[in-house]
Short mmCIF file of C-alpha atoms and ligand atoms in Angstrom, two decimals:
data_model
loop_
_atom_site.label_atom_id
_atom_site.label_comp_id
_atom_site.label_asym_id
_atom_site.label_seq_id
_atom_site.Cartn_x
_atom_site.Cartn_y
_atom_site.Cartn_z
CA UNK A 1 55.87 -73.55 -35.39
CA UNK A 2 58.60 -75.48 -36.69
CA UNK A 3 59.44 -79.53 -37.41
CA UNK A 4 63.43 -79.00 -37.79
CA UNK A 5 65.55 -81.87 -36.41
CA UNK A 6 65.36 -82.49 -32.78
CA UNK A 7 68.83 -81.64 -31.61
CA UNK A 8 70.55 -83.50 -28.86
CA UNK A 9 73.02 -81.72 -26.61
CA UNK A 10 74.96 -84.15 -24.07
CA UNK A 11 75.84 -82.79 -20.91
CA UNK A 12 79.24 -84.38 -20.07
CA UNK A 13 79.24 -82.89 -16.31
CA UNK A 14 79.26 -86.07 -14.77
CA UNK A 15 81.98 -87.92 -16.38
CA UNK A 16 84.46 -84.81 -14.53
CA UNK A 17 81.91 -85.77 -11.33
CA UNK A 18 83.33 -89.46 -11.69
CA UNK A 19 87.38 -88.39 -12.60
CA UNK A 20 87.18 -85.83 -9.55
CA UNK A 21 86.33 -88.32 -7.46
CA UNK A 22 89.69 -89.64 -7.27
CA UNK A 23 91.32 -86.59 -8.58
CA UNK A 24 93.74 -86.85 -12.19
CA UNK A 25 92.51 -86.85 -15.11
CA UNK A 26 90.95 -89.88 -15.49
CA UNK A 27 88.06 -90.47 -17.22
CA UNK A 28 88.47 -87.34 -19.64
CA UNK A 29 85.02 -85.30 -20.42
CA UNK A 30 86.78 -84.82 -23.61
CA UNK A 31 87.20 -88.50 -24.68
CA UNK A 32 83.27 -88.18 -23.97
CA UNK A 33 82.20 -85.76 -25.76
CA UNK A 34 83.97 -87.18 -28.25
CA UNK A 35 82.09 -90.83 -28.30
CA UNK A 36 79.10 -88.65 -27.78
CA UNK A 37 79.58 -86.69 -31.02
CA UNK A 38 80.21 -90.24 -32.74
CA UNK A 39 77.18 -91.55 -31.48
CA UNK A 40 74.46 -89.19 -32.78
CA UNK A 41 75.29 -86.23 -30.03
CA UNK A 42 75.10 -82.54 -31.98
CA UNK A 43 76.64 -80.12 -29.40
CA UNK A 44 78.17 -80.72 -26.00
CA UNK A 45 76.78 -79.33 -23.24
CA UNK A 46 79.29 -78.21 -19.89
CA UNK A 47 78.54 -76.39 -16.73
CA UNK A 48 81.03 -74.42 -14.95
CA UNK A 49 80.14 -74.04 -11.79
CA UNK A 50 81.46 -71.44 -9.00
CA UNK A 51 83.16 -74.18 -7.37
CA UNK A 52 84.41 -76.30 -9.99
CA UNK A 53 82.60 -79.62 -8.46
CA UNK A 54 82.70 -81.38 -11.93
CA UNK A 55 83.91 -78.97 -14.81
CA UNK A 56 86.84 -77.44 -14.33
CA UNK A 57 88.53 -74.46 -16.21
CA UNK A 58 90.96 -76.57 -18.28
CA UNK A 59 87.71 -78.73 -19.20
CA UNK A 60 85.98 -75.42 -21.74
CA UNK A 61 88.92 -74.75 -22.84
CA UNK A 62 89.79 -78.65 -23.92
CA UNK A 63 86.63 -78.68 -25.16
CA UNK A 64 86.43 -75.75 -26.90
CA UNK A 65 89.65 -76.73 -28.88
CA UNK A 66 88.66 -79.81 -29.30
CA UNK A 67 85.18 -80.07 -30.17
CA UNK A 68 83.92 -80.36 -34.09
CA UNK A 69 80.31 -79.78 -32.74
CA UNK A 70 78.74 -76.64 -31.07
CA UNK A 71 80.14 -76.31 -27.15
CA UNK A 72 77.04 -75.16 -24.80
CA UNK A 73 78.73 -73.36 -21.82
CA UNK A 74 76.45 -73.64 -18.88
CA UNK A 75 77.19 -70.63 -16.74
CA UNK A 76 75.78 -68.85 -13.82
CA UNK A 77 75.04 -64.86 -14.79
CA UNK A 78 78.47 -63.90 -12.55
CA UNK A 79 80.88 -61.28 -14.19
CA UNK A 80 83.62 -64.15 -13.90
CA UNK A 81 81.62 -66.94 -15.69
CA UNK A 82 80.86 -64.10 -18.28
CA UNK A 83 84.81 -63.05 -18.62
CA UNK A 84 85.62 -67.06 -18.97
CA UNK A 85 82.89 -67.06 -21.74
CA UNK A 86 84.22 -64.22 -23.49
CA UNK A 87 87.49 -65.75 -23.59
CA UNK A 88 86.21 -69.25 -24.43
CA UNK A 89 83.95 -68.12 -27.46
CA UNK A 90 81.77 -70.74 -26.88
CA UNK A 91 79.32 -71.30 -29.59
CA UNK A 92 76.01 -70.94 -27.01
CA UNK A 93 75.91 -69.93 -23.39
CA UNK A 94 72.98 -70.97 -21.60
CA UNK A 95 72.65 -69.04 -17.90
CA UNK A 96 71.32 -70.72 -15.17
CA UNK A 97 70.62 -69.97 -11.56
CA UNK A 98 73.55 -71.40 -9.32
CA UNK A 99 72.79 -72.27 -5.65
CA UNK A 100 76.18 -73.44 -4.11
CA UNK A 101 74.11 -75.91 -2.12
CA UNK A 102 72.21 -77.54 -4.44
CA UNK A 103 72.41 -80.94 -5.55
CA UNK A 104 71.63 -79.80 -9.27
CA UNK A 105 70.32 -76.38 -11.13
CA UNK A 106 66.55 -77.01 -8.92
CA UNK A 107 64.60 -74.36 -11.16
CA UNK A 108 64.57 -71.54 -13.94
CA UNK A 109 66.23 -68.18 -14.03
CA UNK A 110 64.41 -65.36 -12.11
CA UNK A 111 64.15 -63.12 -15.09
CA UNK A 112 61.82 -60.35 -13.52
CA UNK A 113 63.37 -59.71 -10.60
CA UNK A 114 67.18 -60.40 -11.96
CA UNK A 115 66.27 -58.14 -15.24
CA UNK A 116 68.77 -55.60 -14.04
CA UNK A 117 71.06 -57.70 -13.63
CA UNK A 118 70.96 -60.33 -16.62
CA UNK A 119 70.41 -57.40 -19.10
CA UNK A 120 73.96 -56.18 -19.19
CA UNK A 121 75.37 -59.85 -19.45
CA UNK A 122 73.15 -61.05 -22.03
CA UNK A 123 73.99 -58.31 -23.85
CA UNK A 124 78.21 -58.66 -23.42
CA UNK A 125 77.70 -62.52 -24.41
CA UNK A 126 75.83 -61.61 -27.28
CA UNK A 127 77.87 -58.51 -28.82
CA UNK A 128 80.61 -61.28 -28.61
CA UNK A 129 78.65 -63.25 -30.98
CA UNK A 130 77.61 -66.16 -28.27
CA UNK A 131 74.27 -67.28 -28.84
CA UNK A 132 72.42 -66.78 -25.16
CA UNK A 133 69.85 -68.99 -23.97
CA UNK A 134 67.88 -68.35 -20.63
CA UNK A 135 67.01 -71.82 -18.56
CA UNK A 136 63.53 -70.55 -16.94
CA UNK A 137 60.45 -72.32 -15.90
CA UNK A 138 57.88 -73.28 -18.53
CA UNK A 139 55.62 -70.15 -17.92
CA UNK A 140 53.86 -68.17 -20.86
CA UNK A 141 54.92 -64.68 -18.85
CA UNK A 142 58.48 -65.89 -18.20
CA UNK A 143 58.53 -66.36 -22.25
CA UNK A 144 57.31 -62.87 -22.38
CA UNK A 145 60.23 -61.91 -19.93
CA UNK A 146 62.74 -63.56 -21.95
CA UNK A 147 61.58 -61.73 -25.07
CA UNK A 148 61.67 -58.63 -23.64
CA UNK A 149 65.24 -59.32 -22.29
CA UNK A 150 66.44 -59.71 -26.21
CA UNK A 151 67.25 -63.34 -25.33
CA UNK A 152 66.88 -65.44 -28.91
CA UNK A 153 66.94 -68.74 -26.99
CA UNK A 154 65.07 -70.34 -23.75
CA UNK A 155 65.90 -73.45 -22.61
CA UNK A 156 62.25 -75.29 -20.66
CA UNK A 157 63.29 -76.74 -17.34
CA UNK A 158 61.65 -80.07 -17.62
CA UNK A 159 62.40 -80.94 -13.89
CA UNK A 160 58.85 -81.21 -13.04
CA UNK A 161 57.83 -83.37 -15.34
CA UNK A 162 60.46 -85.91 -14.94
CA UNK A 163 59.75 -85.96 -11.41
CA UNK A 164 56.08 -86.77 -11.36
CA UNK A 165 57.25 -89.14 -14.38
CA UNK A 166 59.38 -90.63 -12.16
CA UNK A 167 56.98 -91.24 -9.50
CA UNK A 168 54.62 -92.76 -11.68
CA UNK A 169 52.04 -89.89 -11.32
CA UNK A 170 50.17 -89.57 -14.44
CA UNK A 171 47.75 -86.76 -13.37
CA UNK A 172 51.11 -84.60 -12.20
CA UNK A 173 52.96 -85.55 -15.55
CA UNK A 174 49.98 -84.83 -18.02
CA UNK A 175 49.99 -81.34 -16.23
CA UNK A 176 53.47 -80.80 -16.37
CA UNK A 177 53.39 -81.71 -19.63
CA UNK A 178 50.99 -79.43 -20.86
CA UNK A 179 52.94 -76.43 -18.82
CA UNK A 180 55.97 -77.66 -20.86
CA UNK A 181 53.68 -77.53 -24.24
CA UNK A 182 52.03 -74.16 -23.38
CA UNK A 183 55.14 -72.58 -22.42
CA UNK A 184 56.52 -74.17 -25.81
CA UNK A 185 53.87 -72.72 -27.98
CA UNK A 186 53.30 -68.93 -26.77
CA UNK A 187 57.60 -69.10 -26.71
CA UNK A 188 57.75 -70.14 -30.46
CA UNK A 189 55.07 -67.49 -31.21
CA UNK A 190 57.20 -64.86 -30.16
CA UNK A 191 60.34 -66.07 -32.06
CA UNK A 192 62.31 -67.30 -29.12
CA UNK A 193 63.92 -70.74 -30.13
CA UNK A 194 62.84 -73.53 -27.46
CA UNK A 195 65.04 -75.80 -25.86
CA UNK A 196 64.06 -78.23 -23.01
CA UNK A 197 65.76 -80.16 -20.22
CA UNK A 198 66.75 -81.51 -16.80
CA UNK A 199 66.03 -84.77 -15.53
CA UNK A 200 64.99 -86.18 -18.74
CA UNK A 201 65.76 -90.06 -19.21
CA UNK A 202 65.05 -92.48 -22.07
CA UNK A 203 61.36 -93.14 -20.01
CA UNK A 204 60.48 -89.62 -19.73
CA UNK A 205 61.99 -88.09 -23.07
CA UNK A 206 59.04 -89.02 -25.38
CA UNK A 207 56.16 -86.74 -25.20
CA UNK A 208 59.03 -83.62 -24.77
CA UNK A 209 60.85 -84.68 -28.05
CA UNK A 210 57.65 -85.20 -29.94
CA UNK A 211 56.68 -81.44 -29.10
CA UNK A 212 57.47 -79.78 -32.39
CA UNK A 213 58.70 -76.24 -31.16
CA UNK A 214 61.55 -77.56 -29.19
CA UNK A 215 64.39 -77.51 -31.15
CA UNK A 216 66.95 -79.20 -28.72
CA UNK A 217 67.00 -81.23 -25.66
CA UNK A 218 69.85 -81.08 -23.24
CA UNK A 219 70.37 -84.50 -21.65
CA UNK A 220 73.34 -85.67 -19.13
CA UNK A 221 73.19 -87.68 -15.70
CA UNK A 222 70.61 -90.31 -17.21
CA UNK A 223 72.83 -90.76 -20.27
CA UNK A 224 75.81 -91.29 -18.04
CA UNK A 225 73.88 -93.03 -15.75
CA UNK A 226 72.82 -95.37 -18.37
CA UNK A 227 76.39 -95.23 -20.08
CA UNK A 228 77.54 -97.15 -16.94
CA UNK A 229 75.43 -100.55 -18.02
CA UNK A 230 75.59 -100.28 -21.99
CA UNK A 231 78.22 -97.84 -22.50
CA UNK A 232 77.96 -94.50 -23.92
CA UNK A 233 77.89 -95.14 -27.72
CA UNK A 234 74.98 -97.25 -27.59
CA UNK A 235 73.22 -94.70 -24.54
CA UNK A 236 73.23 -91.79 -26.56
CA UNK A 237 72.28 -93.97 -29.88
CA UNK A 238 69.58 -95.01 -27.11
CA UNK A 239 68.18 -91.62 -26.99
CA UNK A 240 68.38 -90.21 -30.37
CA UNK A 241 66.46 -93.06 -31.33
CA UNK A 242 63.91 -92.94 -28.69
CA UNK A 243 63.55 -88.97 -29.90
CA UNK A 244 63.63 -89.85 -33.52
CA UNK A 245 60.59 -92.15 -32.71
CA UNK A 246 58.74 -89.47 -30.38
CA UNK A 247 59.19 -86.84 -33.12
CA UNK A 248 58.75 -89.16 -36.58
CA UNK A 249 56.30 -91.56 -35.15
N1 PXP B 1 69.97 -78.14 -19.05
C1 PXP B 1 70.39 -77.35 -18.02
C2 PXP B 1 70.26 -75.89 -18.17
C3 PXP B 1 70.95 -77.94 -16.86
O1 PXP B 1 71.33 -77.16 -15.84
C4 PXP B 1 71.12 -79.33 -16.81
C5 PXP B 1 71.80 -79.95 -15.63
O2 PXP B 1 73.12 -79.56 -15.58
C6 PXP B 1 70.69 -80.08 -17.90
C7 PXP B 1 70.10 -79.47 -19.00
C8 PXP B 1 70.84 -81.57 -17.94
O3 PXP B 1 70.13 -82.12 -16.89
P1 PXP B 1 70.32 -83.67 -16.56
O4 PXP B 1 71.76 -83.84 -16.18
O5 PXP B 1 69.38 -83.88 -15.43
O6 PXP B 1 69.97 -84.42 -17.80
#
């Protein structure tokens, strides 16, 4: 078990989600990252998706340029999100299951049945000195799965939880909670670093910071969300407080 600093990773998707709207370049997901970094953020989180609905290709490599903080590529397990990350040298690459209809990433990483598949990848992301993290469901066996797949890091979809949080249903939260904290714990016992997120908001981020084996929380549409009443200085400073307080009560 470990009490190192909670990091916080902003995902800047949603900034490109607002410049594509209109096309240009306007706002710039670097200028974000940027007040992000100011404001308490310690990496940057960015997902590339298939069909470039937010991030686009010029976007990593901006970032990666321009970033003085670790850049988190998000990336489907494809052999052309692994050549762009082998270019990019991101500092992590966290793989995630893509759906091309979804609204968002909707759950973990099948790591038993894609095994043969993810293996191979992990391993070329890895040799290239890219520190891989596997987003999977909170599931003591999936932790085992990751282990076994030489994975170092595993990121906790926290979807769940922030949904029955949202909905104001305690019993549902407490349990998904306690999935989160299991999954946490038997994760941490086997080495793997533990990293949660998805959905989380400054409501919902509490009882997930204040877990101590999570190391880092990746946090994006309700920081730019929020960013849209109080700006984006003070909604990150929001949420590094609000985990500060969770995790140093
Ligand atoms: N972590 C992963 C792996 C994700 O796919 C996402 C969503 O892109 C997030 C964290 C952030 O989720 P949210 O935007 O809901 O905070």
């Amino acid at each position: 078990m470990t009490s190192e600093k909670l990091r916080l990773g902003v995902n800047i998707d949603h900034v490109a989600t607002v410049r594509n709207a209109r096309g240009g370049d306007y706002p710039d997901p670097v200028r974000a990252a940027l007040l992000a970094v100011e404001a308490g953020a310690d990496g940057i989180t960015a997902h590339l998706r298939e069909d470039r609905r937010h991030i686009r290709d010029t976007d990593i490599a901006a970032l990666k340029r321009g970033l003085s903080v670790p850049l988190n590529f998000e990336m489907a397990a494809t052999d052309e999100m692994v050549a762009i990350a082998l270019d990019t040298r991101p500092h992590a690459a966290c793989l995630v299951p893509e759906k091309r209809e979804e609204r968002t990433t909707e759950g973990g990483l099948d790591i038993v049945g894609g095994r043969e598949h993810l293996a191979p990848r992990i391993r070329a992301l890895a040799e290239a000195g890219i520190r891989v993290s596997l987003f999977v469901e909170p599931e003591p066996a999936i932790m085992d799965a990751a282990r076994a797949l030489g994975a170092p890091v595993v990121e906790l979809h926290t979807g769940s939880y922030c949904e029955a949080a949202l909905e104001d249903d305690d019993a549902r939260t407490a349990r998904e909670l306690a999935r989160i904290r299991r999954a946490a714990e038997h994760g941490d016992g086997l080495g793997l670093e533990i990293h949660a997120g998805h959905g989380l908001t400054l409501g919902s981020v509490g009882p997930v910071a204040a877990l101590p084996q999570i190391r880092e929380l990746n946090i994006g549409h309700s920081l730019i969300a929020d960013a849209i009443f109080v700006g984006l200085d003070r909604a990150v400073r929001d949420m590094r407080a609000a985990m500060d307080r969770a995790r140093h009560p």
